[in-house]
Coordinates of C-alpha atoms and ligand atoms in Angstrom, one line a residue:
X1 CA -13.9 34.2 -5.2
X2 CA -15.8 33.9 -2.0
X3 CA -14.3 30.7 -0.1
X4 CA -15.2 29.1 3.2
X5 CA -13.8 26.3 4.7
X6 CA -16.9 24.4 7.1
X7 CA -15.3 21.6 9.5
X8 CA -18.4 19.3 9.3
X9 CA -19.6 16.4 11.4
X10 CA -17.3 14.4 14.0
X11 CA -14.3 13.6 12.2
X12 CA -14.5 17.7 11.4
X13 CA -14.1 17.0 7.5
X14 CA -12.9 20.2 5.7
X15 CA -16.2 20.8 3.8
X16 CA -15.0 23.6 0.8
X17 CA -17.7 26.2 -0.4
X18 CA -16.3 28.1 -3.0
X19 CA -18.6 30.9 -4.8
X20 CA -18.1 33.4 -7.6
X21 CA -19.6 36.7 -7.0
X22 CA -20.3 38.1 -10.1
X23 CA -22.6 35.0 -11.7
X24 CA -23.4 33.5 -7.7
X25 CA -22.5 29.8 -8.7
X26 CA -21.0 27.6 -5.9
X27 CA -19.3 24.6 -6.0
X28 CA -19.7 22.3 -2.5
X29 CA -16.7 20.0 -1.9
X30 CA -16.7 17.2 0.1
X31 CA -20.5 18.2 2.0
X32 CA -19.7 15.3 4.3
X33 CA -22.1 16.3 7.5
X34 CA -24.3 19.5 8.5
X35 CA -26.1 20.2 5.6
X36 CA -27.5 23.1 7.3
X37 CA -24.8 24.8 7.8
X38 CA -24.1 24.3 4.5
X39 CA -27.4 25.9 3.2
X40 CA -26.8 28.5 5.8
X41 CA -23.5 29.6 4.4
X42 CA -24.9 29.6 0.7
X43 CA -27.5 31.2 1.8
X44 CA -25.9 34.5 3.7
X45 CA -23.7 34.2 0.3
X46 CA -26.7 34.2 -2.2
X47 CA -24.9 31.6 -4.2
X48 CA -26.6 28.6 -6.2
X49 CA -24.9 25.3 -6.0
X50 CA -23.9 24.4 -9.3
X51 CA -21.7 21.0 -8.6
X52 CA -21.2 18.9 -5.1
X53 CA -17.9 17.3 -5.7
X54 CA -16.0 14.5 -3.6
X55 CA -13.0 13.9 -3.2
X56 CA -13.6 10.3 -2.5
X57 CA -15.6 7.9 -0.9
X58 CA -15.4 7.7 3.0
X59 CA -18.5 8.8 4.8
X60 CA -17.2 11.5 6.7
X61 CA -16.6 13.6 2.9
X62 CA -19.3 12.0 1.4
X63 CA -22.3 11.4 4.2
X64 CA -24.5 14.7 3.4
X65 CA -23.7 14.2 -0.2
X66 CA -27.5 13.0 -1.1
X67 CA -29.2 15.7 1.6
X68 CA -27.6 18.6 -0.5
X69 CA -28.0 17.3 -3.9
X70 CA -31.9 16.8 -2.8
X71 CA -31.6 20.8 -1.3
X72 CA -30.1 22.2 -4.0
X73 CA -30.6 20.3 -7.1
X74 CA -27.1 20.2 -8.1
X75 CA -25.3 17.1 -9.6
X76 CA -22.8 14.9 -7.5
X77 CA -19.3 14.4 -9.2
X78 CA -17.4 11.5 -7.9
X79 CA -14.4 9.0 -9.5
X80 CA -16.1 5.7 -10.4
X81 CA -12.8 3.9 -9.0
X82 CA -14.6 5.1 -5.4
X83 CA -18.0 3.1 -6.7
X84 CA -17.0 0.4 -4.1
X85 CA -16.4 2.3 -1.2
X86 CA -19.9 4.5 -2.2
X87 CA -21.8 1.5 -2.1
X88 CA -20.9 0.6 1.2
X89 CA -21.6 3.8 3.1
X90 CA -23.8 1.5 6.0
X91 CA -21.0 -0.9 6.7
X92 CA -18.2 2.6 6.9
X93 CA -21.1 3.9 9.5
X94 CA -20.8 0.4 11.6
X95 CA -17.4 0.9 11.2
X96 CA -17.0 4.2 12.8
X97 CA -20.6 3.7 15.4
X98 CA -22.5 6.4 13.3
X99 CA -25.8 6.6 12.4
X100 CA -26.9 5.3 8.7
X101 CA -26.8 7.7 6.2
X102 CA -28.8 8.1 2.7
X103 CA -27.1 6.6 0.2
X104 CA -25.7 9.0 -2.8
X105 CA -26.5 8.6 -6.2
X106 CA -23.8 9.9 -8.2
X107 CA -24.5 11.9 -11.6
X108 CA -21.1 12.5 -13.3
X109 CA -17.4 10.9 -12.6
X110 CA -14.7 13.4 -11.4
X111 CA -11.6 12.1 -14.0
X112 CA -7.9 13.4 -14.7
X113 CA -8.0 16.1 -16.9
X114 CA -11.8 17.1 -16.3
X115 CA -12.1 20.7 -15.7
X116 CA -15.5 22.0 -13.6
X117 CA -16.0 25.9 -14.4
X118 CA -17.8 28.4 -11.6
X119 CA -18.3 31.5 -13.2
X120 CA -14.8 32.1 -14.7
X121 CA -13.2 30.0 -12.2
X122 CA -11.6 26.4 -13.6
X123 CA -11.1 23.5 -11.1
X124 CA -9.4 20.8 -12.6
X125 CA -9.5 17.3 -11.2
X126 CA -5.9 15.6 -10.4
X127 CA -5.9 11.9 -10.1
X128 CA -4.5 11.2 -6.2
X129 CA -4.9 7.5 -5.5
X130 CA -3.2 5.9 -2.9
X131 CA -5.8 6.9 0.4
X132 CA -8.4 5.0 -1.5
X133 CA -8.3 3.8 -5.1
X134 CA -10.5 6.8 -6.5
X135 CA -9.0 9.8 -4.3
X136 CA -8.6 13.4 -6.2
X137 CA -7.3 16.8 -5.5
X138 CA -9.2 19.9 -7.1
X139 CA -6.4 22.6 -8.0
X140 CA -7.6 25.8 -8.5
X141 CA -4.8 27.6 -10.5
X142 CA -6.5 31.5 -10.9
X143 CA -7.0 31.1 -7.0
X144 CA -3.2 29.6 -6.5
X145 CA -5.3 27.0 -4.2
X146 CA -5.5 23.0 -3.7
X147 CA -8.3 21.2 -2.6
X148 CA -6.1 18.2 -1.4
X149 CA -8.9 15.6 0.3
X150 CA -7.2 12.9 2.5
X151 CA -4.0 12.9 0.4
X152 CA -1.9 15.7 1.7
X153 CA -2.2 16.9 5.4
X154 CA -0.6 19.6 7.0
X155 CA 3.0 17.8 8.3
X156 CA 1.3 14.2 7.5
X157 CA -0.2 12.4 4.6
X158 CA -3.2 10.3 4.2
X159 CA -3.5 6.8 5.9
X160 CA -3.3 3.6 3.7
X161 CA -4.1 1.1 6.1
X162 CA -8.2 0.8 4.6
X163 CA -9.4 -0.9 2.1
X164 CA -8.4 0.0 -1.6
X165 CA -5.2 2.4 0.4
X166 CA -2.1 1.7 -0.9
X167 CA 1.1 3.6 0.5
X168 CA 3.4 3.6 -2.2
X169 CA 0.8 4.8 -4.6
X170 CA 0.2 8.0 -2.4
X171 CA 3.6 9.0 -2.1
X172 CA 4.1 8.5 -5.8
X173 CA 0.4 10.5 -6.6
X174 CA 2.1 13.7 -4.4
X175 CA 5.2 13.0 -6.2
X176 CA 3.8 13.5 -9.5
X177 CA 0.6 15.7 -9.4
X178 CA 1.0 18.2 -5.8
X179 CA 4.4 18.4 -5.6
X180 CA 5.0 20.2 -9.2
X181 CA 2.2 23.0 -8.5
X182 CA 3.8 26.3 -7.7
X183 CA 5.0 26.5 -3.9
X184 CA 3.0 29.4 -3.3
X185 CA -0.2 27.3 -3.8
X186 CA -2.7 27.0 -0.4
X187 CA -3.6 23.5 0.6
X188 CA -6.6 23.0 1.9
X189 CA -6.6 19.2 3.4
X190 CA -9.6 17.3 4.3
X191 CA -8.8 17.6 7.7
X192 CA -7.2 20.1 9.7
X193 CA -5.3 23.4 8.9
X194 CA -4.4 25.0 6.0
X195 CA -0.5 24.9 4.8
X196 CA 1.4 25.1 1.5
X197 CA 3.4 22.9 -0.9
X198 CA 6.6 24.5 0.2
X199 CA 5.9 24.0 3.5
X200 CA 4.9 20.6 2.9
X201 CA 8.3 19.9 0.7
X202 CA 10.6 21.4 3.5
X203 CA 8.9 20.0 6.7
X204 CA 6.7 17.1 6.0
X205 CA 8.2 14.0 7.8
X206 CA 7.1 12.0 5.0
X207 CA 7.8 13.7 1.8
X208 CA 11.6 14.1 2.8
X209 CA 13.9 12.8 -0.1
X210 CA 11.3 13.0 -2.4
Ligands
ZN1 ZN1 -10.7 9.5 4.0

């Protein structure tokens, strides 16, 4: 499966762009700013955006959400427990000093359980709240990946301290749904480098005694 990994826009959020090359259906996670270079890579890839999923609500995943559904047609998958936080994408750009952005009408909720299929490839939504209320993870289990949004970071873990965080409820949501999945598997954060869940289990500050 093709995969690229696209920092986008100025908080560099980790913008996914997976692609299957027999049947050339992408799926765009977290399309948060430079929507050309999005179309750029999809492009030199011949792939079709089936699905544009986030991984929850804070503009810098979410921000070129709208752009690319208008490019490419494709629906926007999102947990309705992030509906606040979507709504409010103009007071999270006062927050940070960034321009307005469109706001993003979302088409299907992203729930435990739900699995979204490119070509062969199944990528199954795990409930992560705890960064904000309607945070998930995309595991990938042919690929041995996870897609891990602002939950897990290499040798940190997401931040709590904004609306609808809640620290205990992160540490419990790695506890129960990343910290299971095979060691082996690649976790690719929302921001940042790449690791592992055994790396994570032996060296990250905060998952010790877990
Ligand atoms: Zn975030």
């Amino acid at each position: 499966m093709i995969h690229e990994i696209l920092p986008v826009g100025v908080l560099a959020c980790n913008c996914s762009i997976f692609g299957d090359e027999q049947s050339r259906e992408a799926l765009v996670v977290d399309p948060g700013d430079n929507i050309a270079g999005i179309l750029e890579v999809l492009a030199r890839h011949a792939l079709k955006v089936k699905g544009i999923v986030i991984t929850h609500a804070h503009i810098d995943h979410i921000g070129g959400a709208q752009k690319l559904k208008q490019a490419t047609g494709a629906p926007v998958y999102m947990n309705q427990k992030d509906t606040e936080l979507q709504k409010m994408l103009d007071v999270q750009a006062s927050w940070l000093g960034m321009e307005p952005v469109e706001p993003v009408e979302i088409d299907a909720p992203a729930r435990e359980g739900d699995h979204l299929v490119i070509g062969t490839t199944e990528f199954h939504v795990l409930d992560t709240p705890g960064h904000t209320q309607g945070s998930i993870s995309l595991w990938i289990p042919s690929e041995g990946k996870l897609v891990a949004g602002d939950t897990l970071f290499r040798d940190s873990i997401g931040r709590t301290d904004l609306p609808g965080g809640d620290a205990r409820q992160i540490l419990r949501s790695i506890h129960d749904k990343l910290l299971p999945l095979a060691e082996e598997t690649v976790v690719i954060p929302g921001h940042g480098a790449s690791t592992t869940i055994g790396r994570e289990k032996r060296f990250n500050y905060f998952l010790q005694g877990m």
